[in-house]
């Protein structure tokens, strides 16, 4: 039986094959860094269900994600979908219980997400995504706080300003550009602006003739659009974010880039994406403001401004591998208890158990084995110490680094394993 295309098996290291395997150790390393950095920024962890009602996603996220949904009808005849992203769930959760919390909410999650995409480099049918969101604050200081978290998360992996850049943009700037371009032209449908945004989002991945055609249908020229992008003039809002980041010494990680507009439908203001500096990989992370989503999801009952980002594990791991930033992972065993005399097995098991209770990682031979085999196993595990019960009362401890040996009282072993 093969696993489904676009899904991953995660093996403990060493990996079954150098290139093909996904490492559980590396995944855990990434999760730990995500959690550590979020904690330093005062974010609290939450989670929601991996399966939601289909409706939560169909009206809120936009056509692109709806086309990629893993959806089906469950045995109770409900239309459901595996979550393709976390933001609608978060909006639902925040709206339901916002009264219990002081604003702004600073919440993060590490959900596994599912999108029925064509499998390619950096894109799979499941991925884990670090989500950090800030709810209940309109000031651009909140946008800066979140972007600083994004930068410091990437820096926690040893990545530097030579390795990645945050491309900062604003749907407000594009909205103004759109409005000015439509002046004097017949009034546009609301969906026209969304189509315009979608065309801008795909500009870098589409042939110029095709973009030209799509823009012309909406009353714009590709040259005009490119001129606006090249000007790269920060709006007042973007300038205030840049100043805030400069005060933290983080300005070199960010550049205004109006190519970015984001594909998801719900963004309302500042938007941004993180890319590797050489442009070899797909986006590492993306996010922005979505000031209307909580209201939309709660049917108008709760109105809270919000913003956030998502960082996937797939592109990040590809980048960390390529830049040699992943540490070597080894199983950590502190002590190997040698059982050379089977008469002492019960006493040895007692020692194993007591050392584990004292928080040491302990291994021992499950079945009778030759002493040289046991010692070889201890060396393979790179343990610091071996311990051998010599009698009811004594244990011989050997430090494998210094080769020192001592005999300690049974109850005293833990004190000699430092
Ligand atoms: P997104 O741009 O769709 O945003 O995804 C964010 C990141 O998740 C991407 O930059 C990429 O690293 C990763 N990602 C997305 N799809 C896949 C895939 N099929 N395979 C591997 N990695 C993938 C969102 O999902 C927004 N909900 C983020 C957000 C949170 N906005 C506000 N708060």
PDB file of N, CA and C in Angstrom, residues 21-71:
ATOM      1  N   UNK A  21      13.051  11.176   2.326  1.00  0.00           N
ATOM      2  CA  UNK A  21      12.364  11.091   3.606  1.00  0.00           C
ATOM      3  C   UNK A  21      12.066  12.433   4.239  1.00  0.00           C
ATOM      4  N   UNK A  22      10.980  12.467   4.997  1.00  0.00           N
ATOM      5  CA  UNK A  22      10.693  13.632   5.849  1.00  0.00           C
ATOM      6  C   UNK A  22      11.028  13.237   7.275  1.00  0.00           C
ATOM      7  N   UNK A  23      11.680  14.123   7.985  1.00  0.00           N
ATOM      8  CA  UNK A  23      12.204  13.806   9.308  1.00  0.00           C
ATOM      9  C   UNK A  23      11.260  14.284  10.403  1.00  0.00           C
ATOM     10  N   UNK A  24      10.851  13.380  11.264  1.00  0.00           N
ATOM     11  CA  UNK A  24      10.025  13.799  12.396  1.00  0.00           C
ATOM     12  C   UNK A  24      10.831  14.714  13.316  1.00  0.00           C
ATOM     13  N   UNK A  25      12.129  14.404  13.475  1.00  0.00           N
ATOM     14  CA  UNK A  25      12.978  15.228  14.358  1.00  0.00           C
ATOM     15  C   UNK A  25      13.050  16.670  13.862  1.00  0.00           C
ATOM     16  N   UNK A  26      13.217  16.815  12.526  1.00  0.00           N
ATOM     17  CA  UNK A  26      13.301  18.167  11.962  1.00  0.00           C
ATOM     18  C   UNK A  26      11.973  18.894  12.153  1.00  0.00           C
ATOM     19  N   UNK A  27      10.866  18.166  11.955  1.00  0.00           N
ATOM     20  CA  UNK A  27       9.540  18.764  12.132  1.00  0.00           C
ATOM     21  C   UNK A  27       9.366  19.254  13.571  1.00  0.00           C
ATOM     22  N   UNK A  28       9.794  18.432  14.531  1.00  0.00           N
ATOM     23  CA  UNK A  28       9.654  18.810  15.931  1.00  0.00           C
ATOM     24  C   UNK A  28      10.532  20.020  16.259  1.00  0.00           C
ATOM     25  N   UNK A  29      11.717  20.038  15.654  1.00  0.00           N
ATOM     26  CA  UNK A  29      12.643  21.169  15.843  1.00  0.00           C
ATOM     27  C   UNK A  29      11.973  22.475  15.377  1.00  0.00           C
ATOM     28  N   UNK A  30      11.328  22.404  14.205  1.00  0.00           N
ATOM     29  CA  UNK A  30      10.639  23.580  13.662  1.00  0.00           C
ATOM     30  C   UNK A  30       9.482  23.994  14.584  1.00  0.00           C
ATOM     31  N   UNK A  31       8.675  23.033  15.013  1.00  0.00           N
ATOM     32  CA  UNK A  31       7.550  23.358  15.908  1.00  0.00           C
ATOM     33  C   UNK A  31       8.056  24.020  17.200  1.00  0.00           C
ATOM     34  N   UNK A  32       9.148  23.480  17.751  1.00  0.00           N
ATOM     35  CA  UNK A  32       9.679  24.028  19.010  1.00  0.00           C
ATOM     36  C   UNK A  32      10.090  25.485  18.839  1.00  0.00           C
ATOM     37  N   UNK A  33      10.755  25.783  17.719  1.00  0.00           N
ATOM     38  CA  UNK A  33      11.176  27.178  17.467  1.00  0.00           C
ATOM     39  C   UNK A  33       9.959  28.083  17.309  1.00  0.00           C
ATOM     40  N   UNK A  34       8.956  27.599  16.565  1.00  0.00           N
ATOM     41  CA  UNK A  34       7.734  28.392  16.377  1.00  0.00           C
ATOM     42  C   UNK A  34       7.128  28.733  17.743  1.00  0.00           C
ATOM     43  N   UNK A  35       7.015  27.710  18.592  1.00  0.00           N
ATOM     44  CA  UNK A  35       6.370  27.921  19.897  1.00  0.00           C
ATOM     45  C   UNK A  35       7.199  28.851  20.782  1.00  0.00           C
ATOM     46  N   UNK A  36       8.511  28.639  20.757  1.00  0.00           N
ATOM     47  CA  UNK A  36       9.402  29.458  21.597  1.00  0.00           C
ATOM     48  C   UNK A  36       9.307  30.940  21.222  1.00  0.00           C
ATOM     49  N   UNK A  37       9.342  31.221  19.913  1.00  0.00           N
ATOM     50  CA  UNK A  37       9.329  32.625  19.489  1.00  0.00           C
ATOM     51  C   UNK A  37       7.971  33.253  19.781  1.00  0.00           C
ATOM     52  N   UNK A  38       6.898  32.505  19.521  1.00  0.00           N
ATOM     53  CA  UNK A  38       5.554  33.027  19.799  1.00  0.00           C
ATOM     54  C   UNK A  38       5.415  33.381  21.283  1.00  0.00           C
ATOM     55  N   UNK A  39       5.978  32.532  22.137  1.00  0.00           N
ATOM     56  CA  UNK A  39       5.903  32.783  23.577  1.00  0.00           C
ATOM     57  C   UNK A  39       6.631  34.071  23.939  1.00  0.00           C
ATOM     58  N   UNK A  40       7.820  34.283  23.324  1.00  0.00           N
ATOM     59  CA  UNK A  40       8.582  35.505  23.631  1.00  0.00           C
ATOM     60  C   UNK A  40       7.801  36.758  23.247  1.00  0.00           C
ATOM     61  N   UNK A  41       6.918  36.638  22.260  1.00  0.00           N
ATOM     62  CA  UNK A  41       6.114  37.782  21.824  1.00  0.00           C
ATOM     63  C   UNK A  41       4.757  37.843  22.546  1.00  0.00           C
ATOM     64  N   UNK A  42       4.574  36.985  23.514  1.00  0.00           N
ATOM     65  CA  UNK A  42       3.335  37.051  24.308  1.00  0.00           C
ATOM     66  C   UNK A  42       2.120  36.432  23.647  1.00  0.00           C
ATOM     67  N   UNK A  43       2.305  35.492  22.696  1.00  0.00           N
ATOM     68  CA  UNK A  43       1.172  34.836  22.039  1.00  0.00           C
ATOM     69  C   UNK A  43       0.796  33.561  22.789  1.00  0.00           C
ATOM     70  N   UNK A  44      -0.509  33.277  22.870  1.00  0.00           N
ATOM     71  CA  UNK A  44      -1.029  32.074  23.538  1.00  0.00           C
ATOM     72  C   UNK A  44      -1.486  31.062  22.499  1.00  0.00           C
ATOM     73  N   UNK A  45      -1.302  29.772  22.784  1.00  0.00           N
ATOM     74  CA  UNK A  45      -1.648  28.748  21.787  1.00  0.00           C
ATOM     75  C   UNK A  45      -3.112  28.324  21.881  1.00  0.00           C
ATOM     76  N   UNK A  46      -3.725  28.076  20.706  1.00  0.00           N
ATOM     77  CA  UNK A  46      -5.099  27.577  20.638  1.00  0.00           C
ATOM     78  C   UNK A  46      -5.137  26.495  19.555  1.00  0.00           C
ATOM     79  N   UNK A  47      -6.233  25.796  19.440  1.00  0.00           N
ATOM     80  CA  UNK A  47      -6.443  24.886  18.315  1.00  0.00           C
ATOM     81  C   UNK A  47      -7.935  24.756  18.078  1.00  0.00           C
ATOM     82  N   UNK A  48      -8.292  24.256  16.907  1.00  0.00           N
ATOM     83  CA  UNK A  48      -9.701  24.031  16.568  1.00  0.00           C
ATOM     84  C   UNK A  48      -9.814  22.679  15.898  1.00  0.00           C
ATOM     85  N   UNK A  49     -11.008  22.332  15.411  1.00  0.00           N
ATOM     86  CA  UNK A  49     -11.177  21.016  14.778  1.00  0.00           C
ATOM     87  C   UNK A  49     -10.593  20.979  13.362  1.00  0.00           C
ATOM     88  N   UNK A  50      -9.997  19.830  12.967  1.00  0.00           N
ATOM     89  CA  UNK A  50      -9.477  19.724  11.600  1.00  0.00           C
ATOM     90  C   UNK A  50     -10.576  19.625  10.543  1.00  0.00           C
ATOM     91  N   UNK A  51     -11.786  19.246  10.981  1.00  0.00           N
ATOM     92  CA  UNK A  51     -12.925  19.149  10.061  1.00  0.00           C
ATOM     93  C   UNK A  51     -13.935  20.232  10.432  1.00  0.00           C
ATOM     94  N   UNK A  52     -14.364  20.996   9.422  1.00  0.00           N
ATOM     95  CA  UNK A  52     -15.307  22.099   9.671  1.00  0.00           C
ATOM     96  C   UNK A  52     -16.465  21.975   8.685  1.00  0.00           C
ATOM     97  N   UNK A  53     -17.511  22.777   8.921  1.00  0.00           N
ATOM     98  CA  UNK A  53     -18.586  22.773   7.931  1.00  0.00           C
ATOM     99  C   UNK A  53     -18.058  23.483   6.674  1.00  0.00           C
ATOM    100  N   UNK A  54     -18.422  22.934   5.537  1.00  0.00           N
ATOM    101  CA  UNK A  54     -17.930  23.435   4.245  1.00  0.00           C
ATOM    102  C   UNK A  54     -18.155  24.938   4.111  1.00  0.00           C
ATOM    103  N   UNK A  55     -19.305  25.371   4.611  1.00  0.00           N
ATOM    104  CA  UNK A  55     -19.727  26.758   4.463  1.00  0.00           C
ATOM    105  C   UNK A  55     -18.724  27.757   5.058  1.00  0.00           C
ATOM    106  N   UNK A  56     -18.005  27.327   6.106  1.00  0.00           N
ATOM    107  CA  UNK A  56     -17.055  28.241   6.750  1.00  0.00           C
ATOM    108  C   UNK A  56     -16.018  28.722   5.736  1.00  0.00           C
ATOM    109  N   UNK A  57     -15.709  27.891   4.761  1.00  0.00           N
ATOM    110  CA  UNK A  57     -14.661  28.249   3.806  1.00  0.00           C
ATOM    111  C   UNK A  57     -15.180  28.789   2.482  1.00  0.00           C
ATOM    112  N   UNK A  58     -16.384  28.351   2.076  1.00  0.00           N
ATOM    113  CA  UNK A  58     -16.794  28.673   0.704  1.00  0.00           C
ATOM    114  C   UNK A  58     -17.011  30.162   0.461  1.00  0.00           C
ATOM    115  N   UNK A  59     -17.545  30.880   1.448  1.00  0.00           N
ATOM    116  CA  UNK A  59     -17.802  32.297   1.163  1.00  0.00           C
ATOM    117  C   UNK A  59     -16.655  33.199   1.585  1.00  0.00           C
ATOM    118  N   UNK A  60     -15.750  32.689   2.442  1.00  0.00           N
ATOM    119  CA  UNK A  60     -14.789  33.589   3.073  1.00  0.00           C
ATOM    120  C   UNK A  60     -13.410  33.626   2.441  1.00  0.00           C
ATOM    121  N   UNK A  61     -12.947  32.511   1.926  1.00  0.00           N
ATOM    122  CA  UNK A  61     -11.547  32.444   1.528  1.00  0.00           C
ATOM    123  C   UNK A  61     -11.306  32.822   0.071  1.00  0.00           C
ATOM    124  N   UNK A  62     -12.335  32.713  -0.773  1.00  0.00           N
ATOM    125  CA  UNK A  62     -12.148  33.032  -2.193  1.00  0.00           C
ATOM    126  C   UNK A  62     -12.027  31.776  -3.030  1.00  0.00           C
ATOM    127  N   UNK A  63     -12.200  31.985  -4.366  1.00  0.00           N
ATOM    128  CA  UNK A  63     -12.324  30.848  -5.296  1.00  0.00           C
ATOM    129  C   UNK A  63     -11.128  29.914  -5.282  1.00  0.00           C
ATOM    130  N   UNK A  64      -9.917  30.495  -5.148  1.00  0.00           N
ATOM    131  CA  UNK A  64      -8.732  29.668  -5.302  1.00  0.00           C
ATOM    132  C   UNK A  64      -8.729  28.536  -4.274  1.00  0.00           C
ATOM    133  N   UNK A  65      -8.960  28.917  -3.013  1.00  0.00           N
ATOM    134  CA  UNK A  65      -8.936  27.900  -1.951  1.00  0.00           C
ATOM    135  C   UNK A  65     -10.148  26.982  -2.034  1.00  0.00           C
ATOM    136  N   UNK A  66     -11.282  27.503  -2.472  1.00  0.00           N
ATOM    137  CA  UNK A  66     -12.481  26.667  -2.589  1.00  0.00           C
ATOM    138  C   UNK A  66     -12.245  25.565  -3.625  1.00  0.00           C
ATOM    139  N   UNK A  67     -11.528  25.894  -4.689  1.00  0.00           N
ATOM    140  CA  UNK A  67     -11.183  24.904  -5.711  1.00  0.00           C
ATOM    141  C   UNK A  67     -10.257  23.823  -5.180  1.00  0.00           C
ATOM    142  N   UNK A  68      -9.616  24.075  -4.058  1.00  0.00           N
ATOM    143  CA  UNK A  68      -8.642  23.115  -3.511  1.00  0.00           C
ATOM    144  C   UNK A  68      -9.158  22.391  -2.264  1.00  0.00           C
ATOM    145  N   UNK A  69     -10.454  22.510  -2.007  1.00  0.00           N
ATOM    146  CA  UNK A  69     -10.970  21.925  -0.762  1.00  0.00           C
ATOM    147  C   UNK A  69     -11.046  20.402  -0.802  1.00  0.00           C
ATOM    148  N   UNK A  70     -10.718  19.779   0.300  1.00  0.00           N
ATOM    149  CA  UNK A  70     -10.983  18.361   0.529  1.00  0.00           C
ATOM    150  C   UNK A  70     -12.334  18.291   1.193  1.00  0.00           C
ATOM    151  N   UNK A  71     -13.410  18.178   0.422  1.00  0.00           N
ATOM    152  CA  UNK A  71     -14.725  18.210   1.050  1.00  0.00           C
ATOM    153  C   UNK A  71     -15.536  16.969   0.701  1.00  0.00           C
TER     154      UNK A  71
END
